[in-house]
PDB file of C-alpha atoms in Angstrom:
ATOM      1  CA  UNK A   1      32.376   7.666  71.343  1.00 52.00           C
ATOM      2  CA  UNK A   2      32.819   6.134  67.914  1.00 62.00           C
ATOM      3  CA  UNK A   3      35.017   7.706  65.413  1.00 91.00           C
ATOM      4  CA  UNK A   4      32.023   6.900  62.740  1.00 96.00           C
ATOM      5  CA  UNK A   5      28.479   6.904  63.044  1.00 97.00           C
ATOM      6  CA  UNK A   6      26.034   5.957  60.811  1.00 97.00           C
ATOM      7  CA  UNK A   7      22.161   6.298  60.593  1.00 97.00           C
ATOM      8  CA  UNK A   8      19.862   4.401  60.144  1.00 97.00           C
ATOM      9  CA  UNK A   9      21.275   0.758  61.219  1.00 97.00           C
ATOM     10  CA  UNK A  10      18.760  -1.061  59.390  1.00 97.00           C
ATOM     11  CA  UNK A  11      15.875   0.208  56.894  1.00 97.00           C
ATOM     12  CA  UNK A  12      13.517  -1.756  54.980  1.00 97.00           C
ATOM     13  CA  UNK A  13      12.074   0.379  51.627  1.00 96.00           C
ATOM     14  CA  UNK A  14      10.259  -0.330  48.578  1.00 97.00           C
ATOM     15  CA  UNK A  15      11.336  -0.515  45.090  1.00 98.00           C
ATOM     16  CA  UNK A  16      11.503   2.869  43.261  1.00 97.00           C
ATOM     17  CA  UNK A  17      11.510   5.253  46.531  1.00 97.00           C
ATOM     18  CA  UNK A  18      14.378   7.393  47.565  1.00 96.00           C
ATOM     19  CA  UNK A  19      16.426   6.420  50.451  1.00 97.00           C
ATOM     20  CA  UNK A  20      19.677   8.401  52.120  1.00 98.00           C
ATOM     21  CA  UNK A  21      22.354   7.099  54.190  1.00 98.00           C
ATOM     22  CA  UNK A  22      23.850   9.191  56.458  1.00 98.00           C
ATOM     23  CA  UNK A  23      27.200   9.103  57.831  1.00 98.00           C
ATOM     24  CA  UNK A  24      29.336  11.417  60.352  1.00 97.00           C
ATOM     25  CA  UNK A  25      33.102  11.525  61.663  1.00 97.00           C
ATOM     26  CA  UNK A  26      34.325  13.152  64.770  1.00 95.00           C
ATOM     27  CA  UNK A  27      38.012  12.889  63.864  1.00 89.00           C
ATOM     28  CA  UNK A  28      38.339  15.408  61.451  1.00 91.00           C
ATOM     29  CA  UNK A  29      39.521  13.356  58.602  1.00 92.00           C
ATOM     30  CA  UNK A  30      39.570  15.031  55.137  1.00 92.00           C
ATOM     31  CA  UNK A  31      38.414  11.864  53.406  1.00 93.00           C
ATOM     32  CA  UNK A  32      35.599   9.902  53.177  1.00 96.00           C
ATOM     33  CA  UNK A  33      34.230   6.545  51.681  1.00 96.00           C
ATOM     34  CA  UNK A  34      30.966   4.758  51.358  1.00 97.00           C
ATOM     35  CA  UNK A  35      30.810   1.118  50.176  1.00 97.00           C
ATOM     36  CA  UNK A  36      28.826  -2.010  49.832  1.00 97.00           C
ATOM     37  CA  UNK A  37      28.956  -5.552  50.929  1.00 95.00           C
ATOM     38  CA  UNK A  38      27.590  -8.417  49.403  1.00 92.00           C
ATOM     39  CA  UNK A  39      28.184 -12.081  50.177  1.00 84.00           C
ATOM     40  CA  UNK A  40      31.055 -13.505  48.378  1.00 83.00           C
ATOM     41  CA  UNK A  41      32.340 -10.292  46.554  1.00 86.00           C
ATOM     42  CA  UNK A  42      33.932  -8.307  50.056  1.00 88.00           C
ATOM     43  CA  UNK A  43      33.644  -4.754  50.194  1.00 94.00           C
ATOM     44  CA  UNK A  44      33.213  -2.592  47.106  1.00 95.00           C
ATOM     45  CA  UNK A  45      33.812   0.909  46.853  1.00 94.00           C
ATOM     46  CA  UNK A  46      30.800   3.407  45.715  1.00 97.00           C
ATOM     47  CA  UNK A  47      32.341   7.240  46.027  1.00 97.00           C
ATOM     48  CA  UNK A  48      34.891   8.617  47.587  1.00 95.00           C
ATOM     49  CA  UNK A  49      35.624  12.383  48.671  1.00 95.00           C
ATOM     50  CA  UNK A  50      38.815  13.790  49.454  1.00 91.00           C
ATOM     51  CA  UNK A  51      37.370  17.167  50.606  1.00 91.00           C
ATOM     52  CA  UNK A  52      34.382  18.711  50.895  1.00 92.00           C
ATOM     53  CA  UNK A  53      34.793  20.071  46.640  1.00 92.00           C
ATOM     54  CA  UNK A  54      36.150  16.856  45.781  1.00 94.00           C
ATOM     55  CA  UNK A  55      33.778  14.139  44.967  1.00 95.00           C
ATOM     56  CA  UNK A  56      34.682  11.155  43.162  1.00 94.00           C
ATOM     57  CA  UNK A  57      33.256   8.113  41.804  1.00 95.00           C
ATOM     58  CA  UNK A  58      33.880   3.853  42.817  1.00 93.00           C
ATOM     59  CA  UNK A  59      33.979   0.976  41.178  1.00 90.00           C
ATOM     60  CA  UNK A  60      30.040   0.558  41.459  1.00 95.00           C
ATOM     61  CA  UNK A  61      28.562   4.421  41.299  1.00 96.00           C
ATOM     62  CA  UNK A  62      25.686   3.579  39.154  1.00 96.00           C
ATOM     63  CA  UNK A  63      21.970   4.165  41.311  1.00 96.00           C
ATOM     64  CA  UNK A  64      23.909   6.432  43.443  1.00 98.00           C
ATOM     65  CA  UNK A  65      25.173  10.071  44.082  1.00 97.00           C
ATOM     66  CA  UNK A  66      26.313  11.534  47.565  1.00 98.00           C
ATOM     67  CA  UNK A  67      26.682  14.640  48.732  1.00 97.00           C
ATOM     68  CA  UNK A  68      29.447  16.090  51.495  1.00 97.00           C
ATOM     69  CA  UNK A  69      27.711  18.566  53.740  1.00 91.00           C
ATOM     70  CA  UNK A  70      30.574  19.407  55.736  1.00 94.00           C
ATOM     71  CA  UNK A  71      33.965  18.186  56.458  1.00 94.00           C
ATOM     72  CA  UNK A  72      31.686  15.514  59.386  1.00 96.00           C
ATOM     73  CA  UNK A  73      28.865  14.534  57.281  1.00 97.00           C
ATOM     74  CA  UNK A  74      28.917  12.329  53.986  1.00 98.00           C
ATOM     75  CA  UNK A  75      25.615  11.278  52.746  1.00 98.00           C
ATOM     76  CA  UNK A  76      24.320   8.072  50.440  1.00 98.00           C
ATOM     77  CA  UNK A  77      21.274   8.402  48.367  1.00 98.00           C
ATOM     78  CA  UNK A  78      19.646   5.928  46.438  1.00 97.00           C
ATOM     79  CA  UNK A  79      17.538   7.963  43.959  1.00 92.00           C
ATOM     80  CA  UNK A  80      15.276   4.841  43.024  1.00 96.00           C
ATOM     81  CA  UNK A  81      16.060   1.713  45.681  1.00 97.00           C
ATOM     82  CA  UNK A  82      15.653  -1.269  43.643  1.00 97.00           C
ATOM     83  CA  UNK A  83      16.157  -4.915  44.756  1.00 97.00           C
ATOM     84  CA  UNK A  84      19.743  -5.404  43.872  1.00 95.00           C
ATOM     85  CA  UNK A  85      20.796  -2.746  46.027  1.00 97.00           C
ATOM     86  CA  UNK A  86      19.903  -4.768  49.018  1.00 97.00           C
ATOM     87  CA  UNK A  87      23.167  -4.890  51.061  1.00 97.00           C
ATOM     88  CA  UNK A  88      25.255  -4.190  53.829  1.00 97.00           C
ATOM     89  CA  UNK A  89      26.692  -0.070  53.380  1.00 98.00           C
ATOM     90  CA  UNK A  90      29.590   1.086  55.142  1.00 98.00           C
ATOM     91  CA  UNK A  91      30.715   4.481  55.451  1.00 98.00           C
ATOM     92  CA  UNK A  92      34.624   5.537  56.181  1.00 96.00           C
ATOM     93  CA  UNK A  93      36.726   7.942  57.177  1.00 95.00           C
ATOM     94  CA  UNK A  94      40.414   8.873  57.541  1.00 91.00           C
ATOM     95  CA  UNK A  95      43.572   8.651  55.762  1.00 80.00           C
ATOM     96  CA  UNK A  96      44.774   7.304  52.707  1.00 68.00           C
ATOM     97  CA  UNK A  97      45.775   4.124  53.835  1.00 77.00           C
ATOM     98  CA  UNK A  98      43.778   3.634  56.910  1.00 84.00           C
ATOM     99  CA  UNK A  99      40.271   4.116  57.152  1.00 91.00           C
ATOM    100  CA  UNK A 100      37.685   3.630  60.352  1.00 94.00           C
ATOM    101  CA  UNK A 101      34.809   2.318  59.673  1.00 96.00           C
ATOM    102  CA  UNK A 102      31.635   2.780  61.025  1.00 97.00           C
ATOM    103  CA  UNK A 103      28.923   0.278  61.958  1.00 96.00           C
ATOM    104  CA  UNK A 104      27.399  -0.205  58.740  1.00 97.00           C
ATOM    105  CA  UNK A 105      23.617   0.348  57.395  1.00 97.00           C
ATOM    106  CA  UNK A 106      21.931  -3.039  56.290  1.00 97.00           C
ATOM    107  CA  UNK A 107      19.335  -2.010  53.931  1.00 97.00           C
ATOM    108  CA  UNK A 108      16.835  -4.415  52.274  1.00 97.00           C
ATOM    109  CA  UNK A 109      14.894  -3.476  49.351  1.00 97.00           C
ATOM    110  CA  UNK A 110      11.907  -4.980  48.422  1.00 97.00           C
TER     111      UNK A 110
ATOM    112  CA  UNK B   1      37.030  -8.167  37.839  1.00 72.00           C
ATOM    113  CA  UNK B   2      38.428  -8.375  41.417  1.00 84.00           C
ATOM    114  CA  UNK B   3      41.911  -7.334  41.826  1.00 93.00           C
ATOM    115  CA  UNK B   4      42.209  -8.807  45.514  1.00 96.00           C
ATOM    116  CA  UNK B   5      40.974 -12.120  45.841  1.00 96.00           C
ATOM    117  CA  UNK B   6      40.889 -14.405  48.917  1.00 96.00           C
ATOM    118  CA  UNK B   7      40.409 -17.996  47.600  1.00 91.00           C
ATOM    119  CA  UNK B   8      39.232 -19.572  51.229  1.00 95.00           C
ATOM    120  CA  UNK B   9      35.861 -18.174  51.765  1.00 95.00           C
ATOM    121  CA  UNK B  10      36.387 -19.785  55.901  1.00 97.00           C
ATOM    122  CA  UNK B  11      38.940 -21.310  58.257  1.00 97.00           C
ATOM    123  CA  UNK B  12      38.410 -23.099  61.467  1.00 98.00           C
ATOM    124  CA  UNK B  13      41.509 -23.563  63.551  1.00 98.00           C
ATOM    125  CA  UNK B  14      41.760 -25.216  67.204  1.00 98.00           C
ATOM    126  CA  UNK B  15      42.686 -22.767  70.054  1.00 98.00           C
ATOM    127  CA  UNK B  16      46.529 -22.341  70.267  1.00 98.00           C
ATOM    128  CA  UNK B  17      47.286 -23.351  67.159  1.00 98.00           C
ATOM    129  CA  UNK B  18      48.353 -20.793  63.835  1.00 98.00           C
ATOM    130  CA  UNK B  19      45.725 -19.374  61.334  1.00 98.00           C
ATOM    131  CA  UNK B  20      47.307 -18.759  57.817  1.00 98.00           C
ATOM    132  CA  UNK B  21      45.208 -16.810  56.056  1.00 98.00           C
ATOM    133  CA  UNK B  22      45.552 -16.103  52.349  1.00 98.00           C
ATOM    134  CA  UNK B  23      45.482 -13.334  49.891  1.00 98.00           C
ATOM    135  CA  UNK B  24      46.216 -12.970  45.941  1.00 98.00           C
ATOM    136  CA  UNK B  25      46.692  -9.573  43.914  1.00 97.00           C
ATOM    137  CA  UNK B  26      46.738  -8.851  40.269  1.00 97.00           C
ATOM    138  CA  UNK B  27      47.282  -5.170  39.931  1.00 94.00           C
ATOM    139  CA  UNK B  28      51.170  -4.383  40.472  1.00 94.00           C
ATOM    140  CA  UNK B  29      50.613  -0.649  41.105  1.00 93.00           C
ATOM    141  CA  UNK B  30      49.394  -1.414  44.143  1.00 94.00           C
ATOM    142  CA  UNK B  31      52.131  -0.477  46.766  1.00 93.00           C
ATOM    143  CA  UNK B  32      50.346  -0.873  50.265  1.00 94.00           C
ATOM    144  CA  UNK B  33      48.586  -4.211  51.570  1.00 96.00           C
ATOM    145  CA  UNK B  34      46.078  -3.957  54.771  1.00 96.00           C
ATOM    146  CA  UNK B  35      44.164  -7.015  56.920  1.00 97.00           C
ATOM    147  CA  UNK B  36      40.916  -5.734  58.609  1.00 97.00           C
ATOM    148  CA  UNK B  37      39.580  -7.842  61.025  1.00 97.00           C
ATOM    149  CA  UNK B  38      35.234  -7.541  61.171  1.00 96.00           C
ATOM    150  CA  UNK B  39      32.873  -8.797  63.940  1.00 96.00           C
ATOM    151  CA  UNK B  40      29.061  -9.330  63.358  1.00 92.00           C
ATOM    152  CA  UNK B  41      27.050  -6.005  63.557  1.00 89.00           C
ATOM    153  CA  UNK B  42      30.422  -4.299  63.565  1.00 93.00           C
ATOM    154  CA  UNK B  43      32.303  -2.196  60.720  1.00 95.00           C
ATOM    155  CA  UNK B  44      35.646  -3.786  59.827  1.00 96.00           C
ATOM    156  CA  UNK B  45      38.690  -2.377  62.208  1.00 95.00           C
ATOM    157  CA  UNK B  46      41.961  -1.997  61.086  1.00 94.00           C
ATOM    158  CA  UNK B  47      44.576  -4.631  61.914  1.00 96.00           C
ATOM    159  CA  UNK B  48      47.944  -4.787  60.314  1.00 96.00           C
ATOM    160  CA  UNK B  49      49.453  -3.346  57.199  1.00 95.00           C
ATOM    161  CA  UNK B  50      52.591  -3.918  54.682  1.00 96.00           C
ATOM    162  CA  UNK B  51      54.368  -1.693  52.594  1.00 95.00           C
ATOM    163  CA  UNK B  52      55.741  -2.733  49.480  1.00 94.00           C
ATOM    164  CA  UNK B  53      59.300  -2.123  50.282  1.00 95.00           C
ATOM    165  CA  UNK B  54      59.355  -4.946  53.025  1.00 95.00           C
ATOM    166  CA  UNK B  55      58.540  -8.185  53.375  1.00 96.00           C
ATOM    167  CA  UNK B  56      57.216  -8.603  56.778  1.00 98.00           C
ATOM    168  CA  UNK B  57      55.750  -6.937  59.448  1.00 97.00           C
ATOM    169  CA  UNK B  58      54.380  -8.245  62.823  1.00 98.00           C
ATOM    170  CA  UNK B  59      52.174  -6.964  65.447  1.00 97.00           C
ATOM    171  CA  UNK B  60      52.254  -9.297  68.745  1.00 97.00           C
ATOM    172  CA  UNK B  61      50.416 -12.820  67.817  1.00 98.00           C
ATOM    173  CA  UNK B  62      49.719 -11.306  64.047  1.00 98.00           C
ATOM    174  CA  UNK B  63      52.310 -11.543  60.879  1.00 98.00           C
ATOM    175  CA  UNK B  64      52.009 -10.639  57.542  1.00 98.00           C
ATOM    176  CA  UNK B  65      54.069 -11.856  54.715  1.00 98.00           C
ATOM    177  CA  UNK B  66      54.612 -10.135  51.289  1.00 98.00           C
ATOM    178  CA  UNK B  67      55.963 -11.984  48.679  1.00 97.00           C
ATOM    179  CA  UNK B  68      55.468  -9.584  46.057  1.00 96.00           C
ATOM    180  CA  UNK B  69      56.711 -11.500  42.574  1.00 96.00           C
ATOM    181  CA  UNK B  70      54.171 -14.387  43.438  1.00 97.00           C
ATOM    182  CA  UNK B  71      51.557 -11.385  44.272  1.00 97.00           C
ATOM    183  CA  UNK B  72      50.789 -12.889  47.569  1.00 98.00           C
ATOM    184  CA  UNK B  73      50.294 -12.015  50.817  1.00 97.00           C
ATOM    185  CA  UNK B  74      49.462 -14.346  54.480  1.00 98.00           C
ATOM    186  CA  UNK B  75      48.434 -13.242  57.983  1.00 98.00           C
ATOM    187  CA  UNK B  76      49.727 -15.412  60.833  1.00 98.00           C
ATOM    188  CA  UNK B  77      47.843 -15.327  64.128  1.00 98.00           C
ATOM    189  CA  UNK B  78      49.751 -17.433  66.432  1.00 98.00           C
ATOM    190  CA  UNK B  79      48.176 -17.974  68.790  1.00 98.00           C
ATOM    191  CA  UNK B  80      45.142 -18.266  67.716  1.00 98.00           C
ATOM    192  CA  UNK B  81      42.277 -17.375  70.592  1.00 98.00           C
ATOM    193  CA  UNK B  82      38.593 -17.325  70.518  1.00 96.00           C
ATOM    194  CA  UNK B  83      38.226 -13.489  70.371  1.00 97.00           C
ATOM    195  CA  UNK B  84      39.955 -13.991  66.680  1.00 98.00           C
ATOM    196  CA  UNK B  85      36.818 -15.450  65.551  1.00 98.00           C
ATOM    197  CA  UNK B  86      36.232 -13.236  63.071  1.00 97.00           C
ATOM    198  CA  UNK B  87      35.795 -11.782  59.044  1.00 97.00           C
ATOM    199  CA  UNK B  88      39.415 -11.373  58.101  1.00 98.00           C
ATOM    200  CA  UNK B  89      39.443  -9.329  54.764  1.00 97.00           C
ATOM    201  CA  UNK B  90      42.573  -8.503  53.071  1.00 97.00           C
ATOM    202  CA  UNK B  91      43.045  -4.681  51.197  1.00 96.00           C
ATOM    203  CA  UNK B  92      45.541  -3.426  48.818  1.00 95.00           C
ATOM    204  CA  UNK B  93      46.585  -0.100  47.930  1.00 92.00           C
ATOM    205  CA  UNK B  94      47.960   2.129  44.613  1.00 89.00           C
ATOM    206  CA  UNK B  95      48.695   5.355  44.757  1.00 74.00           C
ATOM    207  CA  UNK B  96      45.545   6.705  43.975  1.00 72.00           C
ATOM    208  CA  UNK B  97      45.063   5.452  48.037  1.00 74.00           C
ATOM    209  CA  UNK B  98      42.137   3.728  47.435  1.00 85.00           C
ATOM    210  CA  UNK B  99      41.810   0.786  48.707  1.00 90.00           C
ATOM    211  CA  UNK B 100      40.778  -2.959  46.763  1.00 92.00           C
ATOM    212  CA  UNK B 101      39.214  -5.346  49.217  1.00 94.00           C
ATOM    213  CA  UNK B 102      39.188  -8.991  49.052  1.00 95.00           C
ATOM    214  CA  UNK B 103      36.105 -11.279  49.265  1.00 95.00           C
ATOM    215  CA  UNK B 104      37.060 -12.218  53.271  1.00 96.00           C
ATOM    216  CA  UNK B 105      37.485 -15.308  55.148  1.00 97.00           C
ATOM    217  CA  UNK B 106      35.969 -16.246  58.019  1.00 97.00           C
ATOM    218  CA  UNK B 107      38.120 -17.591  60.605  1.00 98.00           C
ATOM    219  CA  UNK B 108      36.603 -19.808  63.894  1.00 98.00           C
ATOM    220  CA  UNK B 109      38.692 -21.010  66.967  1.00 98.00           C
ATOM    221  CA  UNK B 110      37.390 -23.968  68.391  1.00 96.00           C
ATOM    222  CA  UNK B 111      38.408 -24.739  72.139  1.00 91.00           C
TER     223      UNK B 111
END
Protein backbone atom coordinates (compact mmCIF):
# COMPACT_ATOMS: atom_id res chain seq x y z
CA UNK A 1 0.00 0.00 0.00
CA UNK A 2 1.32 3.50 -0.55
CA UNK A 3 2.46 5.56 2.28
CA UNK A 4 0.46 8.62 0.45
CA UNK A 5 -2.57 8.72 -1.43
CA UNK A 6 -4.05 11.30 -3.16
CA UNK A 7 -7.51 11.92 -4.84
CA UNK A 8 -8.44 12.82 -7.56
CA UNK A 9 -5.36 11.98 -10.06
CA UNK A 10 -6.46 14.26 -12.62
CA UNK A 11 -9.48 16.92 -12.67
CA UNK A 12 -10.36 19.28 -15.26
CA UNK A 13 -12.58 22.53 -13.71
CA UNK A 14 -13.62 25.82 -14.80
CA UNK A 15 -12.47 29.17 -13.88
CA UNK A 16 -14.04 30.60 -10.67
CA UNK A 17 -15.42 27.12 -9.14
CA UNK A 18 -14.16 25.55 -6.01
CA UNK A 19 -12.02 22.57 -6.20
CA UNK A 20 -10.38 20.35 -3.09
CA UNK A 21 -7.51 18.14 -3.11
CA UNK A 22 -7.43 15.51 -0.91
CA UNK A 23 -4.60 13.78 0.54
CA UNK A 24 -4.11 10.81 3.22
CA UNK A 25 -1.02 9.08 5.07
CA UNK A 26 -0.97 5.70 6.61
CA UNK A 27 2.33 6.21 8.43
CA UNK A 28 1.38 8.29 11.08
CA UNK A 29 3.58 11.19 10.38
CA UNK A 30 2.88 14.43 12.33
CA UNK A 31 3.64 16.60 9.32
CA UNK A 32 2.30 17.35 6.25
CA UNK A 33 2.97 19.34 2.93
CA UNK A 34 1.15 20.21 -0.21
CA UNK A 35 2.99 21.78 -3.19
CA UNK A 36 2.97 22.67 -6.80
CA UNK A 37 4.90 21.94 -9.88
CA UNK A 38 5.32 23.90 -12.78
CA UNK A 39 7.72 23.46 -15.67
CA UNK A 40 10.98 25.06 -15.12
CA UNK A 41 10.45 26.38 -11.48
CA UNK A 42 10.61 22.53 -9.50
CA UNK A 43 8.49 22.06 -6.68
CA UNK A 44 7.11 24.93 -4.62
CA UNK A 45 5.78 24.75 -1.32
CA UNK A 46 1.95 25.95 -0.60
CA UNK A 47 1.23 25.06 3.38
CA UNK A 48 2.60 23.09 5.63
CA UNK A 49 1.19 21.54 9.02
CA UNK A 50 3.13 20.26 11.74
CA UNK A 51 0.07 18.93 13.67
CA UNK A 52 -3.29 18.82 13.38
CA UNK A 53 -3.49 22.84 15.37
CA UNK A 54 -0.60 23.87 13.49
CA UNK A 55 -1.15 25.23 10.10
CA UNK A 56 1.27 27.22 8.31
CA UNK A 57 1.72 29.04 5.22
CA UNK A 58 4.45 28.42 1.80
CA UNK A 59 6.12 30.33 -0.34
CA UNK A 60 2.99 30.54 -2.77
CA UNK A 61 -0.30 30.46 -0.25
CA UNK A 62 -2.21 32.99 -2.13
CA UNK A 63 -5.76 31.21 -3.88
CA UNK A 64 -5.40 28.65 -1.28
CA UNK A 65 -6.27 27.50 2.35
CA UNK A 66 -6.22 23.77 3.65
CA UNK A 67 -7.59 22.25 6.29
CA UNK A 68 -6.12 19.06 8.53
CA UNK A 69 -8.99 16.78 9.39
CA UNK A 70 -7.09 14.39 11.28
CA UNK A 71 -3.59 13.43 11.90
CA UNK A 72 -4.24 11.07 8.03
CA UNK A 73 -6.03 13.57 6.06
CA UNK A 74 -4.69 17.05 4.72
CA UNK A 75 -6.88 18.76 2.31
CA UNK A 76 -6.20 21.52 -0.72
CA UNK A 77 -8.87 23.88 -1.71
CA UNK A 78 -8.87 26.23 -4.35
CA UNK A 79 -11.63 28.70 -3.36
CA UNK A 80 -11.87 30.20 -7.02
CA UNK A 81 -9.66 27.82 -9.65
CA UNK A 82 -8.35 30.19 -12.07
CA UNK A 83 -6.04 29.42 -15.05
CA UNK A 84 -2.70 29.94 -13.47
CA UNK A 85 -3.30 27.41 -11.01
CA UNK A 86 -3.11 24.77 -13.62
CA UNK A 87 -0.36 22.39 -12.34
CA UNK A 88 0.93 19.35 -11.08
CA UNK A 89 -0.01 19.20 -6.79
CA UNK A 90 1.77 17.01 -4.58
CA UNK A 91 0.92 16.22 -1.19
CA UNK A 92 3.65 14.95 1.62
CA UNK A 93 4.12 13.48 4.58
CA UNK A 94 6.75 12.61 7.22
CA UNK A 95 9.62 14.03 8.93
CA UNK A 96 11.47 17.06 8.87
CA UNK A 97 13.95 16.16 6.54
CA UNK A 98 12.39 13.40 4.64
CA UNK A 99 9.15 13.50 3.19
CA UNK A 100 7.08 10.69 0.97
CA UNK A 101 5.36 11.82 -1.52
CA UNK A 102 2.37 10.79 -2.97
CA UNK A 103 1.35 10.44 -6.62
CA UNK A 104 0.44 13.84 -7.34
CA UNK A 105 -3.00 15.54 -8.63
CA UNK A 106 -2.60 17.17 -12.19
CA UNK A 107 -5.25 19.69 -12.32
CA UNK A 108 -6.04 21.86 -15.39
CA UNK A 109 -8.06 24.87 -15.17
CA UNK A 110 -9.76 26.28 -17.84
CA UNK B 1 13.67 34.24 -5.97
CA UNK B 2 14.82 30.57 -5.95
CA UNK B 3 17.21 29.66 -3.34
CA UNK B 4 18.09 26.14 -4.97
CA UNK B 5 18.77 26.30 -8.45
CA UNK B 6 19.78 23.51 -10.88
CA UNK B 7 21.32 25.25 -13.96
CA UNK B 8 21.01 21.96 -16.43
CA UNK B 9 17.39 21.66 -17.08
CA UNK B 10 18.51 17.68 -18.78
CA UNK B 11 21.39 15.23 -19.09
CA UNK B 12 21.75 12.30 -21.35
CA UNK B 13 24.54 9.94 -20.45
CA UNK B 14 25.48 6.48 -22.26
CA UNK B 15 24.86 3.30 -20.14
CA UNK B 16 27.88 2.61 -17.82
CA UNK B 17 29.18 5.71 -17.82
CA UNK B 18 28.88 8.60 -14.62
CA UNK B 19 26.00 11.22 -14.41
CA UNK B 20 27.16 14.45 -12.55
CA UNK B 21 24.42 16.23 -11.73
CA UNK B 22 24.49 19.78 -10.41
CA UNK B 23 23.07 21.92 -7.75
CA UNK B 24 23.67 25.70 -6.47
CA UNK B 25 22.36 27.30 -3.06
CA UNK B 26 22.17 30.82 -1.89
CA UNK B 27 20.70 30.70 1.55
CA UNK B 28 23.56 29.65 4.14
CA UNK B 29 21.10 28.70 6.90
CA UNK B 30 20.34 25.91 5.18
CA UNK B 31 22.06 22.91 6.99
CA UNK B 32 20.61 19.70 5.22
CA UNK B 33 20.83 18.96 1.30
CA UNK B 34 18.43 16.05 -0.26
CA UNK B 35 18.34 14.46 -4.14
CA UNK B 36 14.84 13.03 -4.99
CA UNK B 37 14.71 11.01 -7.82
CA UNK B 38 10.86 11.32 -9.83
CA UNK B 39 9.41 8.98 -12.52
CA UNK B 40 6.48 10.05 -14.86
CA UNK B 41 3.01 9.73 -13.12
CA UNK B 42 4.97 9.16 -9.94
CA UNK B 43 5.57 11.54 -6.78
CA UNK B 44 9.29 12.21 -6.26
CA UNK B 45 11.03 9.37 -3.85
CA UNK B 46 13.65 10.07 -1.67
CA UNK B 47 17.22 9.23 -2.66
CA UNK B 48 20.23 10.45 -0.81
CA UNK B 49 20.88 13.21 1.64
CA UNK B 50 23.94 15.40 3.16
CA UNK B 51 24.36 17.03 6.26
CA UNK B 52 26.20 20.06 6.56
CA UNK B 53 28.87 18.80 8.79
CA UNK B 54 30.29 16.38 6.03
CA UNK B 55 31.30 16.47 2.83
CA UNK B 56 30.25 13.30 1.29
CA UNK B 57 28.02 10.65 1.54
CA UNK B 58 27.41 7.61 -0.77
CA UNK B 59 24.76 5.13 -1.22
CA UNK B 60 25.92 2.11 -3.64
CA UNK B 61 26.26 3.60 -7.42
CA UNK B 62 25.02 7.24 -5.95
CA UNK B 63 27.48 10.11 -4.34
CA UNK B 64 26.88 13.34 -3.23
CA UNK B 65 29.38 16.03 -2.78
CA UNK B 66 29.08 19.18 -0.54
CA UNK B 67 31.31 21.80 -1.01
CA UNK B 68 29.73 24.19 1.15
CA UNK B 69 31.93 27.69 0.69
CA UNK B 70 31.27 27.43 -3.18
CA UNK B 71 27.43 26.59 -2.13
CA UNK B 72 27.44 23.57 -4.28
CA UNK B 73 26.42 20.33 -4.28
CA UNK B 74 26.80 17.04 -7.22
CA UNK B 75 25.20 13.58 -7.34
CA UNK B 76 27.33 10.85 -8.93
CA UNK B 77 25.55 7.80 -10.32
CA UNK B 78 28.18 5.53 -11.45
CA UNK B 79 27.04 3.43 -13.07
CA UNK B 80 24.66 4.86 -14.72
CA UNK B 81 21.64 2.25 -15.88
CA UNK B 82 18.49 2.73 -17.73
CA UNK B 83 16.16 2.52 -14.67
CA UNK B 84 18.05 6.02 -13.65
CA UNK B 85 16.20 7.65 -16.33
CA UNK B 86 14.64 9.93 -14.40
CA UNK B 87 13.66 13.81 -12.80
CA UNK B 88 16.56 14.29 -10.45
CA UNK B 89 15.64 17.37 -8.21
CA UNK B 90 17.93 18.60 -5.65
CA UNK B 91 16.39 20.00 -1.90
CA UNK B 92 17.94 21.94 0.80
CA UNK B 93 17.11 22.35 4.27
CA UNK B 94 17.24 25.24 7.35
CA UNK B 95 16.15 24.67 10.43
CA UNK B 96 12.80 25.66 10.06
CA UNK B 97 12.88 21.83 8.15
CA UNK B 98 11.34 22.94 5.27
CA UNK B 99 12.56 22.03 2.44
CA UNK B 100 13.74 24.45 -0.97
CA UNK B 101 13.57 22.46 -4.15
CA UNK B 102 15.48 23.00 -7.21
CA UNK B 103 14.06 23.38 -10.77
CA UNK B 104 15.20 19.41 -11.66
CA UNK B 105 17.11 17.83 -14.32
CA UNK B 106 16.21 15.27 -16.32
CA UNK B 107 18.64 12.61 -16.73
CA UNK B 108 18.38 9.76 -19.87
CA UNK B 109 20.67 6.62 -20.26
CA UNK B 110 21.06 5.67 -23.64
CA UNK B 111 22.18 1.93 -24.32
Amino acid sequence: DADVTQTPRNRITKTGKRIMLECSQTKGHDRMYWYRQDPGLGLRLIYYSFDVKDINKGEISDGYSVSRQAQAKFSLSLESAIPNQTALYFCAAGTAIEQYFGPGTRLTVT
Amino acid sequence: DQQVKQNSPSLSVQEGRISILNCDYTNSMFDYFLWYKKYPAEGPTFLISISSIKDKNEDGRFTVFLNKSAKHLSLHIVPSQPGDSAVYFCAASAADYKLSFGAGTTVTVRA
